[in-house]
Structures are given as structure tokens and as C-alpha cells.
mmCIF file with all atom_site columns, C-alpha atoms in Angstrom:
data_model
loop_
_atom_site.group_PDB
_atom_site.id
_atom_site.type_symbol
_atom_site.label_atom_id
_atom_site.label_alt_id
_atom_site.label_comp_id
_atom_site.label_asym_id
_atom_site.label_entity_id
_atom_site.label_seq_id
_atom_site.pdbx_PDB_ins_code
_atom_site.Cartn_x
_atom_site.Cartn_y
_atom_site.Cartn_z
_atom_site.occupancy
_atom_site.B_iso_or_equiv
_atom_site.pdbx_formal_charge
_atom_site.auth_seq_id
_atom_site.auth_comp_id
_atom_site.auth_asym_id
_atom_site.auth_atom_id
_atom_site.pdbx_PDB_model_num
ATOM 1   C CA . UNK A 1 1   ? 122.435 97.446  134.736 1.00 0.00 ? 1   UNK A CA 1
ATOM 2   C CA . UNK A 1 2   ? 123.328 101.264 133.947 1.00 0.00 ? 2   UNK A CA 1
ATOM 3   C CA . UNK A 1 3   ? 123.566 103.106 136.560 1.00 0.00 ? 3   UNK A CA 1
ATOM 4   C CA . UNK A 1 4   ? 120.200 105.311 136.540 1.00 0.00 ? 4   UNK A CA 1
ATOM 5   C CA . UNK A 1 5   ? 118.435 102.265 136.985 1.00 0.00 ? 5   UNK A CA 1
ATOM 6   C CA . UNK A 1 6   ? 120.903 100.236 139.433 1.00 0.00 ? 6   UNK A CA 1
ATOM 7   C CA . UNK A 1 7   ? 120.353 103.353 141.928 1.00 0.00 ? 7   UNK A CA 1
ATOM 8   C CA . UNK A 1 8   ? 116.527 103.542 140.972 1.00 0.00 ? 8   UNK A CA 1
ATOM 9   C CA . UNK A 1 9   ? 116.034 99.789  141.904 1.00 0.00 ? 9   UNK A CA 1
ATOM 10  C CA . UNK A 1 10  ? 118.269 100.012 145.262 1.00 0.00 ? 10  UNK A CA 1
ATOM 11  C CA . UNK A 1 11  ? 115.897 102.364 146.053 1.00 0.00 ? 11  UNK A CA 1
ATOM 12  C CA . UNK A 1 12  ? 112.966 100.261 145.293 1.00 0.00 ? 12  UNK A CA 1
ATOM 13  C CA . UNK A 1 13  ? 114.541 97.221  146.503 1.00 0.00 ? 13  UNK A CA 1
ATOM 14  C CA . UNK A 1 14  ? 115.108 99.095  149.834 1.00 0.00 ? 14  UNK A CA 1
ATOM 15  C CA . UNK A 1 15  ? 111.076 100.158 150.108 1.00 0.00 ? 15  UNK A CA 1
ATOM 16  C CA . UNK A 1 16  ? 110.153 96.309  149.408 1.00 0.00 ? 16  UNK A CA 1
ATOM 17  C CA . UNK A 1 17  ? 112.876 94.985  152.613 1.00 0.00 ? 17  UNK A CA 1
ATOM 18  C CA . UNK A 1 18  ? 111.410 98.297  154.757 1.00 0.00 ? 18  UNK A CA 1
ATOM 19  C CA . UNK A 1 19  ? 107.726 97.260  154.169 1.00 0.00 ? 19  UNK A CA 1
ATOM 20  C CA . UNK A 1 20  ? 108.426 93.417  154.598 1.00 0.00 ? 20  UNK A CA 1
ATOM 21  C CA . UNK A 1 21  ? 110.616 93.771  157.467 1.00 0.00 ? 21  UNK A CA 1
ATOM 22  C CA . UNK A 1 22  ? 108.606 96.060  159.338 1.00 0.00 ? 22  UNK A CA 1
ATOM 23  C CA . UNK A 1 23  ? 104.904 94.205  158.595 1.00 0.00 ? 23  UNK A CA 1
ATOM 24  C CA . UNK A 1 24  ? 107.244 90.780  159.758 1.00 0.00 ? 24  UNK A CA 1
ATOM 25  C CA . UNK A 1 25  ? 108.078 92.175  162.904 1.00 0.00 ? 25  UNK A CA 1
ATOM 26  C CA . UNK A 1 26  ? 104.354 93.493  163.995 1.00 0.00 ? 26  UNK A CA 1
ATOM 27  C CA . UNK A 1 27  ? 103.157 89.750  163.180 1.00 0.00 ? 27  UNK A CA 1
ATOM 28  C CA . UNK A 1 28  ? 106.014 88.353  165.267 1.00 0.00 ? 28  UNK A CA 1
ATOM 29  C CA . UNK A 1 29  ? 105.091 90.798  167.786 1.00 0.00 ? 29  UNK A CA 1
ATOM 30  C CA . UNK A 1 30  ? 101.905 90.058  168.073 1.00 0.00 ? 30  UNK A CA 1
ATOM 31  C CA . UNK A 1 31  ? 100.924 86.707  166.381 1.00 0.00 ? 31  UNK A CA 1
ATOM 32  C CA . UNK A 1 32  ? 104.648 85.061  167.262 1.00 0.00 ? 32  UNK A CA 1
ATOM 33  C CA . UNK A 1 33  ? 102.924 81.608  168.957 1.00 0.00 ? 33  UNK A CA 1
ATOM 34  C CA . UNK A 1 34  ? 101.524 80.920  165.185 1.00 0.00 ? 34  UNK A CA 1
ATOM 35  C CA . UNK A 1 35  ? 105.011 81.794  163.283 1.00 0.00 ? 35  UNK A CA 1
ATOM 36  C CA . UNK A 1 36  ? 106.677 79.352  160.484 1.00 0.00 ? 36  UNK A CA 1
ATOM 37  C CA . UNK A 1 37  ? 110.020 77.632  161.581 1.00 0.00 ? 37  UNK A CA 1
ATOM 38  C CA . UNK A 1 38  ? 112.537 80.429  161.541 1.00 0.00 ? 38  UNK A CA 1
ATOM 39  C CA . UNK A 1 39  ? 114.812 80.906  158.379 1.00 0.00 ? 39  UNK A CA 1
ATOM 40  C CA . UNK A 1 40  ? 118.428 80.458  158.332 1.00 0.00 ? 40  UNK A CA 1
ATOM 41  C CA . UNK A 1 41  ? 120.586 83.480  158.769 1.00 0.00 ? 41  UNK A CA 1
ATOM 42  C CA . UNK A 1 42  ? 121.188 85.519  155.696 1.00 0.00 ? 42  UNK A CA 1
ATOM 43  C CA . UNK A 1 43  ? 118.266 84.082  153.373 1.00 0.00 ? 43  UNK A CA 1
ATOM 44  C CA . UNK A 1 44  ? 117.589 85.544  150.414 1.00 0.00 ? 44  UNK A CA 1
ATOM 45  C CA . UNK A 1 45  ? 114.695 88.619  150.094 1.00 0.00 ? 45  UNK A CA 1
ATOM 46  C CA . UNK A 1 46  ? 112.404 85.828  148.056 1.00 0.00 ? 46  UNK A CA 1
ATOM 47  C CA . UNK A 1 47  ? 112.461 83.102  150.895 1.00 0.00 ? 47  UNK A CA 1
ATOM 48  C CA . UNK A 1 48  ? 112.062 85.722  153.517 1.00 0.00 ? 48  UNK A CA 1
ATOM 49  C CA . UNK A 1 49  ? 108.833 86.712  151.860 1.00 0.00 ? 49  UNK A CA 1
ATOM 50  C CA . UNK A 1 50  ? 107.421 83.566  151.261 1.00 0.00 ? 50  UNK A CA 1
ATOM 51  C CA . UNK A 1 51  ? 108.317 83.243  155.166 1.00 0.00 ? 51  UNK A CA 1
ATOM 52  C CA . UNK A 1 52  ? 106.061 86.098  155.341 1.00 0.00 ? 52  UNK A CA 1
ATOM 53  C CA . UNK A 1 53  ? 103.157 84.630  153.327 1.00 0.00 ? 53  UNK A CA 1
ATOM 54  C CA . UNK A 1 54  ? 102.950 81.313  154.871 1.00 0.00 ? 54  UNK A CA 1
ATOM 55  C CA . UNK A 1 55  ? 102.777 83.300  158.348 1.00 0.00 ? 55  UNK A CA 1
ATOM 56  C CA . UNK A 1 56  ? 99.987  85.693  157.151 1.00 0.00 ? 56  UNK A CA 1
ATOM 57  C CA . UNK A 1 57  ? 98.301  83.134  155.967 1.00 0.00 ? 57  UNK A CA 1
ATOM 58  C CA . UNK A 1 58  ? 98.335  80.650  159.223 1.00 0.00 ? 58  UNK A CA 1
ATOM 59  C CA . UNK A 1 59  ? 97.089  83.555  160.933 1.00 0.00 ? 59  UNK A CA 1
ATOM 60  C CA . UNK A 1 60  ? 94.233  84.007  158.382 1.00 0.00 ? 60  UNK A CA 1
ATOM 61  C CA . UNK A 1 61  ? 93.527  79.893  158.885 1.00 0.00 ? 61  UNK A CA 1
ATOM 62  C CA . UNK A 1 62  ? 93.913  80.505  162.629 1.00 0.00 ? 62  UNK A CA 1
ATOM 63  C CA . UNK A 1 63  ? 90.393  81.984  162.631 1.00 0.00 ? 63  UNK A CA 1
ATOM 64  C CA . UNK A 1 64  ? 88.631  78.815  161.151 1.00 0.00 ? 64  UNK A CA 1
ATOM 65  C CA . UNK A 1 65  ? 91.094  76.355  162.629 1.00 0.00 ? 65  UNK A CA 1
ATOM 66  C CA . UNK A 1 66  ? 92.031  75.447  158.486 1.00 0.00 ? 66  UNK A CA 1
ATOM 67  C CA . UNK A 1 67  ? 94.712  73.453  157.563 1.00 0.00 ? 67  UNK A CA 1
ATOM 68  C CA . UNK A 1 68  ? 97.937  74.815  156.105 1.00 0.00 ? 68  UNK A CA 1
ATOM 69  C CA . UNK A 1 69  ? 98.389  72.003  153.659 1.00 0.00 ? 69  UNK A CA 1
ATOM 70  C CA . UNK A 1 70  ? 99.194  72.930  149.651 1.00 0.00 ? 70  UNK A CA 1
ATOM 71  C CA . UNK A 1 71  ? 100.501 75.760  147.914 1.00 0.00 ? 71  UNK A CA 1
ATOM 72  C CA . UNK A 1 72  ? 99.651  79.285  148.805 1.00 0.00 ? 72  UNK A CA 1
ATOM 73  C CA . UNK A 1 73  ? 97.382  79.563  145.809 1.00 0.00 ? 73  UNK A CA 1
ATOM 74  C CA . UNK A 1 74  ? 95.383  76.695  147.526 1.00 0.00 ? 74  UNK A CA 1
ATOM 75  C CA . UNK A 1 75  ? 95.317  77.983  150.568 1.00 0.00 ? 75  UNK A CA 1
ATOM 76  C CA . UNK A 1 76  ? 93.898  81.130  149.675 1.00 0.00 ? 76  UNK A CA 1
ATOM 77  C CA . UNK A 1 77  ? 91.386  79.670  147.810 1.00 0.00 ? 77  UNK A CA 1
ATOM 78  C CA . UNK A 1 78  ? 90.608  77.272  150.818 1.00 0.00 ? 78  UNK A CA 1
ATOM 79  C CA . UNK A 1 79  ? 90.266  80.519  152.962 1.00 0.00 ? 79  UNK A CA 1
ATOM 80  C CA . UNK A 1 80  ? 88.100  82.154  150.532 1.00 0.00 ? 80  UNK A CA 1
ATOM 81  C CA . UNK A 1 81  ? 85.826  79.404  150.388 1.00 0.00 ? 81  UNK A CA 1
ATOM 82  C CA . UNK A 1 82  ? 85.297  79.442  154.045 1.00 0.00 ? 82  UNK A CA 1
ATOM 83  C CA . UNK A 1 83  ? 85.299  83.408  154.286 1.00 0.00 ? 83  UNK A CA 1
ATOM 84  C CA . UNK A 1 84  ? 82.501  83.125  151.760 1.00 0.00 ? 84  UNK A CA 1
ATOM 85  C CA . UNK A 1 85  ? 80.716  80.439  153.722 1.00 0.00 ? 85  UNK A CA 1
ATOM 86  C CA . UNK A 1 86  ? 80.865  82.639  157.085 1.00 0.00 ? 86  UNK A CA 1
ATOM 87  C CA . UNK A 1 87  ? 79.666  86.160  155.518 1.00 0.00 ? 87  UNK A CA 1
ATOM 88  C CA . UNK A 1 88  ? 77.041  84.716  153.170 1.00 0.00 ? 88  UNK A CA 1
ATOM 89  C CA . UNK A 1 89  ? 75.434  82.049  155.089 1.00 0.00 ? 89  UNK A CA 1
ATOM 90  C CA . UNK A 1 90  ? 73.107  79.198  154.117 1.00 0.00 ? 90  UNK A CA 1
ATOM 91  C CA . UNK A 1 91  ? 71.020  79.513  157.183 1.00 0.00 ? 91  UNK A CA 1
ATOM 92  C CA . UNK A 1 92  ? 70.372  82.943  157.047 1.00 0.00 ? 92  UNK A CA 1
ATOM 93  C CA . UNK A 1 93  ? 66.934  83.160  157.453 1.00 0.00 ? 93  UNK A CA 1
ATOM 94  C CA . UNK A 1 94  ? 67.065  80.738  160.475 1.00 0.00 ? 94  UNK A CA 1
ATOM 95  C CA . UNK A 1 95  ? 69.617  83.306  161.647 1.00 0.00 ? 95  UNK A CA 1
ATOM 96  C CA . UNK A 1 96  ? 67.391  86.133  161.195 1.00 0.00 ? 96  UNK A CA 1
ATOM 97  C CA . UNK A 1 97  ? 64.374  84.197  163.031 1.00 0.00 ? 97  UNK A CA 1
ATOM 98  C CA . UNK A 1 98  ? 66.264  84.455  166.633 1.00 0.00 ? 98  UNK A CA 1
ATOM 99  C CA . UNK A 1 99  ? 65.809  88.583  166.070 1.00 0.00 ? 99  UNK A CA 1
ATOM 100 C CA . UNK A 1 100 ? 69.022  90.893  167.382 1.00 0.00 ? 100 UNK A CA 1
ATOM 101 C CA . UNK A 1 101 ? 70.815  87.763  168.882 1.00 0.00 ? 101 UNK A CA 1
ATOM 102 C CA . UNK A 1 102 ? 71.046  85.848  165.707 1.00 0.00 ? 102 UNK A CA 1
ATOM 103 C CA . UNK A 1 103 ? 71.928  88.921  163.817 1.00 0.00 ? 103 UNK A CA 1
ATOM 104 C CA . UNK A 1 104 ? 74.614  90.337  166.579 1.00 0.00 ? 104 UNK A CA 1
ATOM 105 C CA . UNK A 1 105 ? 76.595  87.236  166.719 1.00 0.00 ? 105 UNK A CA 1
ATOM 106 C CA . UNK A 1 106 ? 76.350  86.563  163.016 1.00 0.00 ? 106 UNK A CA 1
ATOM 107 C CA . UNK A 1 107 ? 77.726  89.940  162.220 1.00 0.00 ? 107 UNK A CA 1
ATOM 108 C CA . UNK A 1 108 ? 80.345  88.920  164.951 1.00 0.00 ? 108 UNK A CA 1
ATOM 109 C CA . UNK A 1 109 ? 81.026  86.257  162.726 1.00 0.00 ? 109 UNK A CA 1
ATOM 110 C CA . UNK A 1 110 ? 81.559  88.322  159.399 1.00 0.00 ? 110 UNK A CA 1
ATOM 111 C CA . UNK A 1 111 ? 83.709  90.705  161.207 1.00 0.00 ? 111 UNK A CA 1
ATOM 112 C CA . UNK A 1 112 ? 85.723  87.680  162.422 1.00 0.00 ? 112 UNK A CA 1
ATOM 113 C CA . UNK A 1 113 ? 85.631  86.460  158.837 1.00 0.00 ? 113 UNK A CA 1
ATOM 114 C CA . UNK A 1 114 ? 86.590  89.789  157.077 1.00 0.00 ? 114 UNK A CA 1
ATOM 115 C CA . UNK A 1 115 ? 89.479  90.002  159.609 1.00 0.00 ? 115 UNK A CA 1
ATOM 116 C CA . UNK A 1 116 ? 91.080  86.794  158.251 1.00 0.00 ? 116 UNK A CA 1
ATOM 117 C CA . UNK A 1 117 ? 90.444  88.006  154.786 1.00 0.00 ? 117 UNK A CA 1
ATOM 118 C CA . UNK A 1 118 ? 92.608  91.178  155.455 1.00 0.00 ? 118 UNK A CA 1
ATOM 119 C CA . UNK A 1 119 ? 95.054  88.845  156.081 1.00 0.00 ? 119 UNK A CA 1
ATOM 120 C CA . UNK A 1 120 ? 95.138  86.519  153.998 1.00 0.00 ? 120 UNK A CA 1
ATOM 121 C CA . UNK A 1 121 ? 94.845  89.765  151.368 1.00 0.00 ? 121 UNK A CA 1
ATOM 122 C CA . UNK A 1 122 ? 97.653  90.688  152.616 1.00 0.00 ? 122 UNK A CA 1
ATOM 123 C CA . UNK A 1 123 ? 99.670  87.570  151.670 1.00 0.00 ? 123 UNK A CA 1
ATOM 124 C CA . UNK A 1 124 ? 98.779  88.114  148.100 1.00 0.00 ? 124 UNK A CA 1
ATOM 125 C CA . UNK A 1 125 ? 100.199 91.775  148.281 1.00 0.00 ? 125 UNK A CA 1
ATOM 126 C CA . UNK A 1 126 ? 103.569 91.270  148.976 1.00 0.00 ? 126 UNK A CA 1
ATOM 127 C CA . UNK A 1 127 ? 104.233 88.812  146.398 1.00 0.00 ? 127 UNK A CA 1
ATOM 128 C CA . UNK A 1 128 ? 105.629 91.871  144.470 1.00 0.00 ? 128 UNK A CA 1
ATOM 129 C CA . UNK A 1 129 ? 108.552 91.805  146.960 1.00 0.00 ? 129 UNK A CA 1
ATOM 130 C CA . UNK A 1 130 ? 110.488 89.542  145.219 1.00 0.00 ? 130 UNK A CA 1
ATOM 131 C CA . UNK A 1 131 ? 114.356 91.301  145.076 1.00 0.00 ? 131 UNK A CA 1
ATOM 132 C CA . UNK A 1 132 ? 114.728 89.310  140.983 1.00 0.00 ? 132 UNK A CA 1
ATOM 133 C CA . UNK A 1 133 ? 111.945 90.536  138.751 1.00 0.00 ? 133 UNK A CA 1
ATOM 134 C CA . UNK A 1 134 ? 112.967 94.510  138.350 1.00 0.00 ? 134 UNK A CA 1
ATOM 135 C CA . UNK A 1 135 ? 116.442 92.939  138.242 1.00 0.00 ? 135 UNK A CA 1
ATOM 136 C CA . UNK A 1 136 ? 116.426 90.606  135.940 1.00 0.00 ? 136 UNK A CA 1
ATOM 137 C CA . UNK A 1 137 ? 114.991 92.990  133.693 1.00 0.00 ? 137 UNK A CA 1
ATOM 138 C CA . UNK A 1 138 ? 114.935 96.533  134.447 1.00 0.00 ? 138 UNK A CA 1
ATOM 139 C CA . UNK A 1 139 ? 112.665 97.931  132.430 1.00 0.00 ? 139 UNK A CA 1
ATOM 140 C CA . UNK A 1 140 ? 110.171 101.012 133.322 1.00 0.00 ? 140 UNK A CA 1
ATOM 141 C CA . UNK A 1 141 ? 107.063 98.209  132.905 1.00 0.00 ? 141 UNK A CA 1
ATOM 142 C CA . UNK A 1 142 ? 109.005 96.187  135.497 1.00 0.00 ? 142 UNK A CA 1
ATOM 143 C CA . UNK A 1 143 ? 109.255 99.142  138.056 1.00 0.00 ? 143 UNK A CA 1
ATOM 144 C CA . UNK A 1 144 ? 105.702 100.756 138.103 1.00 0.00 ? 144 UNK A CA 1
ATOM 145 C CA . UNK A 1 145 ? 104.025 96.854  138.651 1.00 0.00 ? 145 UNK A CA 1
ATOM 146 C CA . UNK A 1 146 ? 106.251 96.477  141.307 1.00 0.00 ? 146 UNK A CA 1
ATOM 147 C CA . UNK A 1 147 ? 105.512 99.796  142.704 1.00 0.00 ? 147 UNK A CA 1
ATOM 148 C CA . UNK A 1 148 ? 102.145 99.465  142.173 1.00 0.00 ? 148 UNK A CA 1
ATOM 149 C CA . UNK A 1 149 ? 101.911 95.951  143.817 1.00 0.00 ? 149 UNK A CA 1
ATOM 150 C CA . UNK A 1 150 ? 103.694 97.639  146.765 1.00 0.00 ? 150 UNK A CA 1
ATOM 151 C CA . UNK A 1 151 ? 100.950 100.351 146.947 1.00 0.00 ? 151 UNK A CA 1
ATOM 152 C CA . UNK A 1 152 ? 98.029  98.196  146.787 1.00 0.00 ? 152 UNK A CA 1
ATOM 153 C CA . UNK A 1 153 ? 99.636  96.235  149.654 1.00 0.00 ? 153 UNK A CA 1
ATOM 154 C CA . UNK A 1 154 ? 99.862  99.787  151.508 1.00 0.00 ? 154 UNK A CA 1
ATOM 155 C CA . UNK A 1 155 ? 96.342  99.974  150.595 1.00 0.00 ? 155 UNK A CA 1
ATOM 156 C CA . UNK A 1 156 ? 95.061  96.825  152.054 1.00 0.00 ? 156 UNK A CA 1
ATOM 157 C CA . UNK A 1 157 ? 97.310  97.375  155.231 1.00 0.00 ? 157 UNK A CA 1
ATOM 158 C CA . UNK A 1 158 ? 94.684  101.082 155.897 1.00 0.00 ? 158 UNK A CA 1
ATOM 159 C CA . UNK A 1 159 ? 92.047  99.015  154.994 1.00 0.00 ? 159 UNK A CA 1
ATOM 160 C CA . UNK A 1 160 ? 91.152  101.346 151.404 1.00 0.00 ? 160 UNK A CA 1
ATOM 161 C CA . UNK A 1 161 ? 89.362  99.723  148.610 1.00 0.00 ? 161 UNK A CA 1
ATOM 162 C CA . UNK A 1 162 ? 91.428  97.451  146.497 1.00 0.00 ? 162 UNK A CA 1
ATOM 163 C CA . UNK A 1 163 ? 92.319  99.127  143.279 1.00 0.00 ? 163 UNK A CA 1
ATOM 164 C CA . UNK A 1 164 ? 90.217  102.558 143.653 1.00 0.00 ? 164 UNK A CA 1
ATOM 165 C CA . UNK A 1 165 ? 93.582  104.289 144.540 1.00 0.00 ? 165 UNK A CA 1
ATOM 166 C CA . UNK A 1 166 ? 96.440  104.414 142.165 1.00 0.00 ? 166 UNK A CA 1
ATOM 167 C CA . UNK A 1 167 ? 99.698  106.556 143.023 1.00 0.00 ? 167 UNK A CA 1
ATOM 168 C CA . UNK A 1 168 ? 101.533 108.493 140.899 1.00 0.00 ? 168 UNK A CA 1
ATOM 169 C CA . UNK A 1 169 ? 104.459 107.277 138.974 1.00 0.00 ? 169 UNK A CA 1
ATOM 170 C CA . UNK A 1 170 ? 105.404 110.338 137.106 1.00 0.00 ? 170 UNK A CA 1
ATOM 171 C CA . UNK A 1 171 ? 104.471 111.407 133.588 1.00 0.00 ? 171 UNK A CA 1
ATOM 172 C CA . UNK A 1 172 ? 103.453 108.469 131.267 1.00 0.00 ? 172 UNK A CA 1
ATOM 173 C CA . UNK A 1 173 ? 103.580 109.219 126.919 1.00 0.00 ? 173 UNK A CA 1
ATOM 174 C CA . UNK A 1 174 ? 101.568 106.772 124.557 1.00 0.00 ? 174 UNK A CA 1
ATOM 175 C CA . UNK A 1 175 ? 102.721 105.734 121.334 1.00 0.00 ? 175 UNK A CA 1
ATOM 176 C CA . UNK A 1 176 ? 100.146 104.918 118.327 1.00 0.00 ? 176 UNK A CA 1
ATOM 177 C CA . UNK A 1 177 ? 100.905 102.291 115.580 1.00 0.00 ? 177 UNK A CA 1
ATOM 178 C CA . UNK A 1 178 ? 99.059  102.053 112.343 1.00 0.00 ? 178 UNK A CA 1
ATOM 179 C CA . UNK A 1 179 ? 99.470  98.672  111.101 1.00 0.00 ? 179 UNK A CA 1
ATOM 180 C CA . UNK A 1 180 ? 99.475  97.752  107.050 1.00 0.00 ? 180 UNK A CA 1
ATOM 181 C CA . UNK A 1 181 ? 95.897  97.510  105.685 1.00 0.00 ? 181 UNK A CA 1
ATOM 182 C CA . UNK A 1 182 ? 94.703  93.474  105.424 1.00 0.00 ? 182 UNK A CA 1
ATOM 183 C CA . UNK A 1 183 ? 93.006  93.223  102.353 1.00 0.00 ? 183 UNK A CA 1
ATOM 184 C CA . UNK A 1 184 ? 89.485  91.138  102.841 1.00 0.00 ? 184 UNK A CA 1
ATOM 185 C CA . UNK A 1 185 ? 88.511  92.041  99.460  1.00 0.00 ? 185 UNK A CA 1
ATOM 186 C CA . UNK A 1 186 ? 90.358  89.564  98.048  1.00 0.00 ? 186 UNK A CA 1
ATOM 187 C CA . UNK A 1 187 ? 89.348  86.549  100.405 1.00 0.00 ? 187 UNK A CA 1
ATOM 188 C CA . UNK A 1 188 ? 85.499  87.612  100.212 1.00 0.00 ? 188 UNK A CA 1
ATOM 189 C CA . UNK A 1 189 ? 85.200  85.882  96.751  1.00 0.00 ? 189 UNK A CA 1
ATOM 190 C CA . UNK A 1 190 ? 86.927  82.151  97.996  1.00 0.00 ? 190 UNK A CA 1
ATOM 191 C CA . UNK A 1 191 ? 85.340  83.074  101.559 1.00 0.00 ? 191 UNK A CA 1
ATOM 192 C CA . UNK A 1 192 ? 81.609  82.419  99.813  1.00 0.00 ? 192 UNK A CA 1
ATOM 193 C CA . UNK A 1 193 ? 82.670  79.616  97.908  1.00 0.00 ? 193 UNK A CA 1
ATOM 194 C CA . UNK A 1 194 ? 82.096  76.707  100.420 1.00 0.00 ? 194 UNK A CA 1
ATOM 195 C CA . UNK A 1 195 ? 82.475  76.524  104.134 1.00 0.00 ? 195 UNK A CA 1
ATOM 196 C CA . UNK A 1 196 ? 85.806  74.759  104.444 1.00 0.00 ? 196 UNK A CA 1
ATOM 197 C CA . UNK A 1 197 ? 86.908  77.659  102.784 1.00 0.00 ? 197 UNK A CA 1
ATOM 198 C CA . UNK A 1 198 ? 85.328  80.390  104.522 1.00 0.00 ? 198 UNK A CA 1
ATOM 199 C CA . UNK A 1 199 ? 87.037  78.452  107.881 1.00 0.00 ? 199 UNK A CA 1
ATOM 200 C CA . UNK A 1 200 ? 90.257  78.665  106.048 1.00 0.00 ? 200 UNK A CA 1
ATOM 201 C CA . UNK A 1 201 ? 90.062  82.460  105.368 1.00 0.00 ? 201 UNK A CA 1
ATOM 202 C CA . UNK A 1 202 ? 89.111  82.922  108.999 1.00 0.00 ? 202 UNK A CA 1
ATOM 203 C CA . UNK A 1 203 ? 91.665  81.410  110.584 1.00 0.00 ? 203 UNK A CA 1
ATOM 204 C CA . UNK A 1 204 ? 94.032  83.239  107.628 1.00 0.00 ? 204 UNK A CA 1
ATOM 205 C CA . UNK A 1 205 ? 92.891  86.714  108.432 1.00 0.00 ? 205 UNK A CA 1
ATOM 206 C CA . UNK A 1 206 ? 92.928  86.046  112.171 1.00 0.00 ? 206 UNK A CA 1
ATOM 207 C CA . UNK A 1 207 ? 96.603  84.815  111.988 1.00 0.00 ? 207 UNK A CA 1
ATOM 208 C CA . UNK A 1 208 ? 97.204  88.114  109.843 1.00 0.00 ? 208 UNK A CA 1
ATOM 209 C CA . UNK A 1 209 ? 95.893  90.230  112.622 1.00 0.00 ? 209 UNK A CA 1
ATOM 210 C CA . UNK A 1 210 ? 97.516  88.468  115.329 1.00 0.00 ? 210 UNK A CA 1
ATOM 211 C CA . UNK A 1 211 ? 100.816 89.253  113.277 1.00 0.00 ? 211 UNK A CA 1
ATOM 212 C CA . UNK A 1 212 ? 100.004 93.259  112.533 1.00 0.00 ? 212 UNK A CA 1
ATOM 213 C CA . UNK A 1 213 ? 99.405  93.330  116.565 1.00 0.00 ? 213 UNK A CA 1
ATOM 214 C CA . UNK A 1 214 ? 102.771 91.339  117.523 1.00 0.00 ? 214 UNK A CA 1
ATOM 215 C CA . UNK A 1 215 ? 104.854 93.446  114.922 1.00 0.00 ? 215 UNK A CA 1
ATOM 216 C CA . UNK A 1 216 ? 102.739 96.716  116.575 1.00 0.00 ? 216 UNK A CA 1
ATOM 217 C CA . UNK A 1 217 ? 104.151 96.390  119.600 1.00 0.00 ? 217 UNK A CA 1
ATOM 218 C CA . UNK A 1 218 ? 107.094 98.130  120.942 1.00 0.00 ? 218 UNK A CA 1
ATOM 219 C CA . UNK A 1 219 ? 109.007 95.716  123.611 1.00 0.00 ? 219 UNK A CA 1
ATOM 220 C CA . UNK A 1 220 ? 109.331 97.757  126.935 1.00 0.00 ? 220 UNK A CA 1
#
């Protein structure tokens, strides 16, 4: 790595451990009795946050008394199930019958609900803290998605609306290909002739685009 980008990515590499470490410690402050087995001393930045997942998330499935079985793609989907379950109810216009107490402690019940989902949001978030992926290939695409990841995680953290704030990553330029002409012209003729061959010179010109478009782009 040269060393414009070995200084950029200690410096991105630093934000990810601050924002980890210091969202780690409030949980442990104040949701310690439900944190994972500790990690041995010195683990790497990708174990430590998957550490920090699987705690976010058994404090997300603390609310619903869930399991913590399966991945952390199943989990979340678990969660999400029961989130949906809680906030959009079956019962609802049983609910509604028993007047300001049925809607009080049902809206007690979303706001419990849309607590764990903060949470468990919050898991997905810092996924981008993963110490390899700007490393392994240090490219300017790699560094804004991390970024980005890191600012949506911000986001969800002040409680903002996912994805209706995007920071700014400095000036951006576009560049615009014009592929070779593919001549249909020539296919119309054997296209008519019979279906077989009109499925032929389908899959022929769709092959031919998918090749302009590959030999279009510019790796980043």
C-alpha cells in the first residue's frame, strides 16, 4: 500500500476501533449481565466486532426473551419477525375495543419493540468495521462504503432516518463510455424466420450487451 492511502486507512481504521470501542464499553456499562464470553487478549478488530454484534443482538432478543441460536443473519431476521408481530398486531381491533388502556399499553409495547429494533439495527451497522476490506484492496470504492457504513451506523446511534442523510466524501467526477454500435439489422431477418431462432438471436444480442457493459467498465 503507497503511502497516501496506508495513512488514509490508519486514519479510517482508527475511526472504526474509536466507534466500536466506545459503543462496546456503554453496552458493557450498562447491559454487562447479558455480555458474550469475553475474548482473549489481543483479538483481532474482526472478532472484536462480531463480539460486538452477538452482544447487541442478545440485548435486542432480551426484550422478547428470543433465543440466540444461528447466524446473525438469522437472528435478525428472527427479531424482525417478532418486532413486526409486536408493532403490527393481529388483535388489533380487540386491542382498540378496551379504549385508552388497550391502546396505552400497546403503544408501550411498540416502543418496547422499536427499542430492540434500534438495537438490533445497530448490529447490522457496524459490520463495516471489519480492519481487512479497505486493506485488502485500497481502492477509493473501498473507502467511501466503509465510510458510509460508518455514518449510517452514526445515524442509527441519534436515532435519524436510515439513508436520508449522506455525508460528504469530497468531490466525486463521472466518466461516460460509448460502447461499439450492436448491429440488430442483421439478426432481424433470421430473428423472423422461426422461433428457435428468434430465442437464439436473443440470447446472442443479450450476451453482446452484457459484453459492451463488462468491457465499459473501468475497475476502481
Amino acid at each position: 500500500m503507497a503511502a497516501p492511502e496506508q495513512a488514509l486507512y490508519q486514519r479510517l481504521f482508527g475511526l472504526g476501533a474509536y466507534v466500536m470501542n466506545y459503543v462496546g464499553q456503554h453496552y458493557q456499562r450498562f447491559y454487562g449481565h447479558l455480555a458474550p464470553p469475553p475474548l482473549p487478549a489481543g483479538a483481532a478488530l474482526g472478532a472484536q466486532v462480531e463480539w460486538l454484534r452477538d452482544f447487541l443482538l442478545r440485548v435486542a432478543e432480551s426484550y422478547f426473551a428470543t433465543n440466540s441460536r444461528g447466524t446473525i443473519m438469522d437472528r435478525c431476521r428472527r427479531l424482525e419477525s417478532t418486532i413486526w408481530e409486536r408493532v403490527f398486531r393481529e388483535d388489533h381491533a380487540e386491542v382498540l375495543s378496551h379504549g385508552v388502556l388497550g391502546r396505552g399499553l400497546g403503544d408501550r409495547l411498540a416502543q418496547d419493540a422499536e427499542a430492540a429494533n434500534g438495537h438490533m439495527r445497530l448490529a447490522e451497522s457496524v459490520r463495516a468495521i471489519t480492519g481487512t476490506y479497505v486493506l485488502e484492496h485500497p481502492t477509493a470504492t473501498r473507502f467511501a462504503e466503509t465510510l458510509l457504513l460508518l455514518g449510517q451506523s452514526l445515524d442509527r446511534i441519534q436515532g435519524k432516518p436510515y439513508g436520508q442523510t449522506v455525508p460528504y466524501l469530497g468531490p466525486r467526477c463521472g466518466r461516460l463510455t460509448a460502447g461499439h454500435p450492436i448491429d440488430l439489422t442483421a439478426r432481424y431477418g433470421v430473428y423472423q424466420s422461426s422461433r428457435p431462432a428468434a430465442r437464439q438471436c436473443v440470447e446472442e444480442v443479450t450476451a453482446a450487451i452484457a459484453q459492451a457493459f463488462a468491457e465499459a467498465i473501468v475497475p476502481s
